[in-house]
mmCIF file of C-alpha atoms in Angstrom:
data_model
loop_
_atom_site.group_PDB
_atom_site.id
_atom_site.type_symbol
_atom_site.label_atom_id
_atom_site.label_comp_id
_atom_site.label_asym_id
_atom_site.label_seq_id
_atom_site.Cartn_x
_atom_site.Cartn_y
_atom_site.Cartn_z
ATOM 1 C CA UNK A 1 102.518 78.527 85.148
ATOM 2 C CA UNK A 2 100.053 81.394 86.630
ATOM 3 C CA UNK A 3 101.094 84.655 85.313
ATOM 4 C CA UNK A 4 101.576 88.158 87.335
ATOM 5 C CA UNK A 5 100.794 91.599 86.194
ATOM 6 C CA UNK A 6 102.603 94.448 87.083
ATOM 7 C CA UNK A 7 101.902 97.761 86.211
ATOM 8 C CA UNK A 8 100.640 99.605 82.940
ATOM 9 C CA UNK A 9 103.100 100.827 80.055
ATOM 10 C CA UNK A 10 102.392 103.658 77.109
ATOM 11 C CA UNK A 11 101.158 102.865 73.692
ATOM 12 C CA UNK A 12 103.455 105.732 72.673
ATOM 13 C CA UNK A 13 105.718 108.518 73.195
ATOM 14 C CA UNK A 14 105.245 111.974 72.182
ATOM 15 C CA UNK A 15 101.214 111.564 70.659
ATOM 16 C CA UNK A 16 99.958 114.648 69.086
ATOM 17 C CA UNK A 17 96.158 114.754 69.167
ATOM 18 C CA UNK A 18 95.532 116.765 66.080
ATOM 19 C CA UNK A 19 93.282 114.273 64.185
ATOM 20 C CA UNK A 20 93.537 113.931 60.310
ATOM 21 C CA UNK A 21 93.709 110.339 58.119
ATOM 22 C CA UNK A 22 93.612 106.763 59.873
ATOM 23 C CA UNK A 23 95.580 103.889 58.652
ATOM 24 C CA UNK A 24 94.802 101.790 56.199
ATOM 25 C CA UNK A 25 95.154 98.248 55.548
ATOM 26 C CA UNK A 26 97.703 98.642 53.239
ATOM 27 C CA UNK A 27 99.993 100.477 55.871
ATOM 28 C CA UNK A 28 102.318 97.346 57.107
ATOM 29 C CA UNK A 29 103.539 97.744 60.876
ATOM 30 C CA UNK A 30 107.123 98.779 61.620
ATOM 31 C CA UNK A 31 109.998 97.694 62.934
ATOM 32 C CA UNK A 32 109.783 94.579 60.997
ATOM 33 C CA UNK A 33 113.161 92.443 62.834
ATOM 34 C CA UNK A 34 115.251 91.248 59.654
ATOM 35 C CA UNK A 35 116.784 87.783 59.358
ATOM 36 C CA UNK A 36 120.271 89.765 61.056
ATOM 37 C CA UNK A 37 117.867 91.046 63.726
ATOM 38 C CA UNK A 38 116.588 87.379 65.012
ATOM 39 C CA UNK A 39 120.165 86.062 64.598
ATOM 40 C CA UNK A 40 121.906 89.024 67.156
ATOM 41 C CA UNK A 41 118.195 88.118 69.294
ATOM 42 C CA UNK A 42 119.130 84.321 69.113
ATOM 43 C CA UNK A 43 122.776 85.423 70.107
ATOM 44 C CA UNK A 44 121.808 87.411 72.811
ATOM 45 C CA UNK A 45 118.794 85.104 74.863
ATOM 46 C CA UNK A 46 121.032 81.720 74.587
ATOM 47 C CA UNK A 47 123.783 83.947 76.078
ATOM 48 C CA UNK A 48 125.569 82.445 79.506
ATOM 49 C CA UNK A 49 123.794 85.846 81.333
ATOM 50 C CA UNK A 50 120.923 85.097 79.778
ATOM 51 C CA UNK A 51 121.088 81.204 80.650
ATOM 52 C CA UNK A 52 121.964 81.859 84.385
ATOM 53 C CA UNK A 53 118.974 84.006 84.529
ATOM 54 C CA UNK A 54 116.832 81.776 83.409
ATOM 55 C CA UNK A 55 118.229 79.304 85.532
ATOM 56 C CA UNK A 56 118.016 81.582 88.455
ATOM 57 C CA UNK A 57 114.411 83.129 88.044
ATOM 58 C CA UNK A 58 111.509 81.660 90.557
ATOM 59 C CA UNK A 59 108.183 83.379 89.876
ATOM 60 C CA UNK A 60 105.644 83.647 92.661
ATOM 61 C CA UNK A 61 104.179 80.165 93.788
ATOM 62 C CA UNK A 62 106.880 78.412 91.995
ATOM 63 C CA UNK A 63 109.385 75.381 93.182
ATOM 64 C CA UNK A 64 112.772 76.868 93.519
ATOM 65 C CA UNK A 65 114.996 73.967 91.259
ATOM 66 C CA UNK A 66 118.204 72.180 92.706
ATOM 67 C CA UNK A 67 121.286 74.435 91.507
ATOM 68 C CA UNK A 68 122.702 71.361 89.226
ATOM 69 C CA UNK A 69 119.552 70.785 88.277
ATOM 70 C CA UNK A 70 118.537 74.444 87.184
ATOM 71 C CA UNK A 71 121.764 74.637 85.318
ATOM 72 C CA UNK A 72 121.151 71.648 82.697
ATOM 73 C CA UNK A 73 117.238 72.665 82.231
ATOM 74 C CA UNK A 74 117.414 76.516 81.685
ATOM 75 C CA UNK A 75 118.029 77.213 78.785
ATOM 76 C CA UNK A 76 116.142 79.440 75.481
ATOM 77 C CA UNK A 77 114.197 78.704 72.314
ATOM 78 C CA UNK A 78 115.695 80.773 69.543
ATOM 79 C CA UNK A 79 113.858 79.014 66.572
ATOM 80 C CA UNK A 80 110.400 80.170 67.280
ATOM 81 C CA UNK A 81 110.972 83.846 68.055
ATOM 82 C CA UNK A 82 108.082 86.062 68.068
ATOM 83 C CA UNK A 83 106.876 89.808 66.690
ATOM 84 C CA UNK A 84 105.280 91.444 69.031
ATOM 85 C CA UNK A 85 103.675 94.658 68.270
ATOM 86 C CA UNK A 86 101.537 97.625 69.975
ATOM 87 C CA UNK A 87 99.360 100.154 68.444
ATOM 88 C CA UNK A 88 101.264 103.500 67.227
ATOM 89 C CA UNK A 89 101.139 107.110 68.399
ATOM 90 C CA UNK A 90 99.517 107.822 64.778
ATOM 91 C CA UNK A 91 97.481 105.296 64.770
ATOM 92 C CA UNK A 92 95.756 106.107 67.710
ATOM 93 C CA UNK A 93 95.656 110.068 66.913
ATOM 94 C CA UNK A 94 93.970 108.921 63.377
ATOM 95 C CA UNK A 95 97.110 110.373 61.528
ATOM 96 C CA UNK A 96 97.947 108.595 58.617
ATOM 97 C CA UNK A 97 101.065 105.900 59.301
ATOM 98 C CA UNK A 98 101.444 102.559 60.367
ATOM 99 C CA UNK A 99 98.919 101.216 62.906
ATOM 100 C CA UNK A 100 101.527 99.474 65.043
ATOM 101 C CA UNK A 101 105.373 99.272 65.794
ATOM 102 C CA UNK A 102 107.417 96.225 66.770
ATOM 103 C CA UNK A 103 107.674 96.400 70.773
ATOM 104 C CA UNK A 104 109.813 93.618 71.556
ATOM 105 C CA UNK A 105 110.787 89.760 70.557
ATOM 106 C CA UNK A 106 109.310 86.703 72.280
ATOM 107 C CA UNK A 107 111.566 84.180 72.701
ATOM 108 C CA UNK A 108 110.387 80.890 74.529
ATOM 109 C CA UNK A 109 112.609 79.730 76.580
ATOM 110 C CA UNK A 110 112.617 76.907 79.923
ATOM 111 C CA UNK A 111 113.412 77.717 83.460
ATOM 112 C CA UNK A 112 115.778 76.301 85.896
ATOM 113 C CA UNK A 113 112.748 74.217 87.261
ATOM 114 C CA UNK A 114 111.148 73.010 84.028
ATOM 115 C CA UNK A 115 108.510 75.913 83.946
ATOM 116 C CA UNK A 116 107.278 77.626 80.828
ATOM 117 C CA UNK A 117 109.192 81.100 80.384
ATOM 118 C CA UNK A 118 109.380 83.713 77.746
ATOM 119 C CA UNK A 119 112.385 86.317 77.213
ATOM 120 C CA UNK A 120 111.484 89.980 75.635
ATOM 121 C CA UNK A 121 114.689 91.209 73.860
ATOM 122 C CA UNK A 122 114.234 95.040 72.451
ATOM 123 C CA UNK A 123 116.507 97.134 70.018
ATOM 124 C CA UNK A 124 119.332 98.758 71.915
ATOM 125 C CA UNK A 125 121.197 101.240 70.180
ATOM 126 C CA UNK A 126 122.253 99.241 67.160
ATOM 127 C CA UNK A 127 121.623 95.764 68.948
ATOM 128 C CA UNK A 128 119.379 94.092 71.047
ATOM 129 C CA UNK A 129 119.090 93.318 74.264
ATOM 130 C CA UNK A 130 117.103 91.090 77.119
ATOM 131 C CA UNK A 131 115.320 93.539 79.465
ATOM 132 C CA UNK A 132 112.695 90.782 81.011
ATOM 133 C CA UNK A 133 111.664 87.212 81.819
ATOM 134 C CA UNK A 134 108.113 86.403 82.004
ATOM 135 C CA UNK A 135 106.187 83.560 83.051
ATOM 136 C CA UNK A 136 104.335 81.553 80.854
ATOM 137 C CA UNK A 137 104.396 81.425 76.791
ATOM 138 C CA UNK A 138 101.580 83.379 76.030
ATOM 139 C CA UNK A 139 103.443 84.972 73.057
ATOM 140 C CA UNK A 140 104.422 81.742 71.479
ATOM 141 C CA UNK A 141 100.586 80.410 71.896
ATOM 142 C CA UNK A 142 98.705 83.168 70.341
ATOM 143 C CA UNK A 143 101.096 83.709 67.636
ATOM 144 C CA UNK A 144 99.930 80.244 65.882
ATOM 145 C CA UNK A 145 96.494 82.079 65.794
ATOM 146 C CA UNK A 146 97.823 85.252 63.846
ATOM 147 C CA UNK A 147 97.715 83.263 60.615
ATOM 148 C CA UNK A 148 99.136 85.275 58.214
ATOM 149 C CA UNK A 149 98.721 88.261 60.542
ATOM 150 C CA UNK A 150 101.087 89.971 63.139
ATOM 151 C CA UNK A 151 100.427 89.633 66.864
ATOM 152 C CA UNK A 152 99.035 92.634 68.779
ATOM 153 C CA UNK A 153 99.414 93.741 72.016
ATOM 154 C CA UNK A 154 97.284 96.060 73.788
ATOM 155 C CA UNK A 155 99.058 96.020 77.474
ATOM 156 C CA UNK A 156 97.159 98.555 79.359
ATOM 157 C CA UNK A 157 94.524 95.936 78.669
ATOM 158 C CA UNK A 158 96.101 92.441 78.941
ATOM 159 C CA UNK A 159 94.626 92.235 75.527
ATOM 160 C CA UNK A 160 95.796 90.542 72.328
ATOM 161 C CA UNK A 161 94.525 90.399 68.449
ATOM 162 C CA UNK A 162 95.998 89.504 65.481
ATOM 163 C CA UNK A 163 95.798 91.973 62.665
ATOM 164 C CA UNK A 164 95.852 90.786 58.626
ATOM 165 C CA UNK A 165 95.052 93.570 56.777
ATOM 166 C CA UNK A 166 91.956 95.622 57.894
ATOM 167 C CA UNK A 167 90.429 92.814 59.633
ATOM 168 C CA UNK A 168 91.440 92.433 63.527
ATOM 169 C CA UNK A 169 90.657 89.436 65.204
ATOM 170 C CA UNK A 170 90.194 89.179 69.558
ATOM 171 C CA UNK A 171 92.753 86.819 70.370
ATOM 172 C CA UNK A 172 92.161 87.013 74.429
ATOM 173 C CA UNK A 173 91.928 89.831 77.187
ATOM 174 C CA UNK A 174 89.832 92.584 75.113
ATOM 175 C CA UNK A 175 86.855 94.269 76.348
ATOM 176 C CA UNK A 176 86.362 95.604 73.083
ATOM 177 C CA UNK A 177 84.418 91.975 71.875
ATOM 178 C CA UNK A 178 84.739 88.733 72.551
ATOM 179 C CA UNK A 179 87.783 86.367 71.898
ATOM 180 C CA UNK A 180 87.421 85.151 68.180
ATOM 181 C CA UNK A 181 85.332 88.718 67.108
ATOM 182 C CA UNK A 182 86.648 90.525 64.362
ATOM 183 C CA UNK A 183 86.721 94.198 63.363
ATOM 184 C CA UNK A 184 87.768 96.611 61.333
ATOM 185 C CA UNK A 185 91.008 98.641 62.137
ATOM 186 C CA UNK A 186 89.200 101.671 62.087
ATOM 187 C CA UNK A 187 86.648 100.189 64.363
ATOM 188 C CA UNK A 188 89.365 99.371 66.900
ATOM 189 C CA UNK A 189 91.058 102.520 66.832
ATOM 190 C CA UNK A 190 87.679 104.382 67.670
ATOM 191 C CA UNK A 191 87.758 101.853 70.363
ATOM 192 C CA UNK A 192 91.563 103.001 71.889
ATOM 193 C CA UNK A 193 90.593 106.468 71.001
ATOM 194 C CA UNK A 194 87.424 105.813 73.293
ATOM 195 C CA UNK A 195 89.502 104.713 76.025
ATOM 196 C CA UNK A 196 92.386 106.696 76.329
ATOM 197 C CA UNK A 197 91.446 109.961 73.851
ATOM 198 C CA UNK A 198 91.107 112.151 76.742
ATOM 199 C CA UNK A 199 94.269 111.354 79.093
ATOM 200 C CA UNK A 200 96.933 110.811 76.785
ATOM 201 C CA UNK A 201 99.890 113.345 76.410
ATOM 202 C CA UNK A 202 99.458 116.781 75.623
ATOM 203 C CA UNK A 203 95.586 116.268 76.982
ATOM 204 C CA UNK A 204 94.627 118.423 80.139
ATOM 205 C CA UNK A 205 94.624 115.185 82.414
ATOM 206 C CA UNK A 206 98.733 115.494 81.107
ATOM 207 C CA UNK A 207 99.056 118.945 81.935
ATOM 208 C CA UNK A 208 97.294 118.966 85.209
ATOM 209 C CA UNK A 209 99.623 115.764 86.247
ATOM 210 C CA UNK A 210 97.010 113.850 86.933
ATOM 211 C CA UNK A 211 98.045 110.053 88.142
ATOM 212 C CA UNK A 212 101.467 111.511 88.553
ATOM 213 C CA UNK A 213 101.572 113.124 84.918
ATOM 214 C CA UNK A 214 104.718 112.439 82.900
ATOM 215 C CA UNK A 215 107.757 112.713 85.118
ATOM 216 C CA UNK A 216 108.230 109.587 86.956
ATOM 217 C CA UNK A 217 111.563 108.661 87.369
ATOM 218 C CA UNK A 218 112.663 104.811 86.341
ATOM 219 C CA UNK A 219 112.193 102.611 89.317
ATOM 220 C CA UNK A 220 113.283 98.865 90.287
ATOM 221 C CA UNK A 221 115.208 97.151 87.697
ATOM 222 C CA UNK A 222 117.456 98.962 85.594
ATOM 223 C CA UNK A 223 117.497 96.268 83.082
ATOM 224 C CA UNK A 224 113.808 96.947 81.932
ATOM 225 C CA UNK A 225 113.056 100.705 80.404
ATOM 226 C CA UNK A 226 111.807 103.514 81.880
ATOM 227 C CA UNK A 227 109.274 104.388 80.279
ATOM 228 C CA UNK A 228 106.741 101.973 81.809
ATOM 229 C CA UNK A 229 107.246 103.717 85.041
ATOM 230 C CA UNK A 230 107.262 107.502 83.402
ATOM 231 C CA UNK A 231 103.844 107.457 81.849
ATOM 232 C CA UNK A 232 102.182 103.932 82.618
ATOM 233 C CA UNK A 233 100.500 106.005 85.690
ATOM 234 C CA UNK A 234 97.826 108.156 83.061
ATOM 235 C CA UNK A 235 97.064 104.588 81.484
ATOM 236 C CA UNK A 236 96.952 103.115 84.587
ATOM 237 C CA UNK A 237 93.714 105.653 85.602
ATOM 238 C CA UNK A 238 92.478 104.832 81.627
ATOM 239 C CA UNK A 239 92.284 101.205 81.566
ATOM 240 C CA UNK A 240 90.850 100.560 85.525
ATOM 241 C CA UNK A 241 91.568 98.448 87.781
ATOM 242 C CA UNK A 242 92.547 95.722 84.992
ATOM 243 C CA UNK A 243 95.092 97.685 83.522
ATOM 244 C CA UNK A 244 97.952 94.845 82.933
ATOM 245 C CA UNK A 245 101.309 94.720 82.102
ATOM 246 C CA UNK A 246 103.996 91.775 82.325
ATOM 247 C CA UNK A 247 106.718 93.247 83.277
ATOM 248 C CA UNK A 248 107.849 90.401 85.991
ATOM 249 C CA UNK A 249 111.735 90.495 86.726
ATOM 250 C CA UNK A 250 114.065 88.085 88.003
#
């Protein structure tokens, strides 16, 4: 199924540009879900909400399913959930810390009408909860490339890598190298720092509200977080007219 992009999100909240140490290879990511973690995650996406919105969701160019139909087909993955992570505030500011933090849990999961869907789940307080449905299994496919890596998403990009250690691989979407390139983590953290250095908060693109600055209100579906919609304008002007982010709702 043909994916949509919406939109362009944050790496992080509350950067502070003063540069010092980078991360090194040693520094694990956070945010790490525990066994209990994917269990309340498995709990949560094979939920009857969760099922009927599965069953319910029609992405653009889609065939709407028959209603007794959509009901027996929707339906979640839990035994394959994925990790995905984006780069950290630190990491990005060259501060010493881990280079990325869990963003949110992939599950694959099967729409009303058969098609491929996946379900982000994110900490809520002290559980988790389902704030989108996205076409396609993207996750789930570029995961069985990490190795023994963690998946990486870069979404003002649409890009993906897999990080082991202090070796980054291109997974798909970077215009940093080409899919299957490696680099260093320092070498790709130049590369963010290249891209988004001068407009990230605290910067004088932030204080002269430039692409709408830092006070957006949340928009469209409560379900999904705000913070896409408060800040994903600065990236937005960063990244170009690429600038991706899946945040499709049903």
């Amino acid at each position: 199924m043909k994916r949509t992009f919406l939109g362009a999100t944050i790496l992080a909240l509350g950067l502070s540009l003063a540069l010092g140490g980078q991360a090194s290879a040693s520094d694990a990511p956070s945010g790490t879900p525990t066994a209990a973690d994917l269990a309340a995650v498995s709990t949560v996406v094979t939920s009857d909400a969760t099922t009927q919105r599965l069953a319910k969701a029609v992405f653009p160019g889609a065939a709407k399913a028959d209603t007794a139909v959509a009901a027996r087909t929707a339906k979640a993955d839990p035994r394959t959930p994925v990790a995905v992570y984006q780069p950290t505030a630190a990491f990005i500011a060259g501060t010493p810390g881990a280079p990325a933090e869990l963003a949110y849990i992939a599950t694959p999961a099967t729409l009303g009408n058969g098609g491929a869907a996946t379900i982000w789940s994110q900490r809520e307080g002290t559980g988790w909860s389902v704030f989108n449905v996205a076409s396609g299994d993207v996750e789930k496919r570029l995961a069985a490339l990490t190795g023994k890596g963690y998946l990486l998403s870069e979404p003002q990009a649409g890009a993906w890598y897999a990080v082991d250690g202090d070796t980054v691989t291109v997974l798909d979407g970077s215009s940093v190298a080409k899919t299957g390139e490696k680099m260093t983590l320092a070498a790709y953290r130049e590369a963010l720092m290249s891209r988004y250095g001068d407009k990230l908060p605290g910067s004088t693109y932030d204080r002269t509200g430039a692409a709408g600055g830092y006070g957006a209100s949340p928009v469209g579906d409560t379900s999904v977080p705000w913070w896409p919609y408060a800040i994903g304008a600065v990236f937005l002007a960063a990244a170009g007219a690429g600038v991706t982010l899946r945040l499709r709702r049903q």
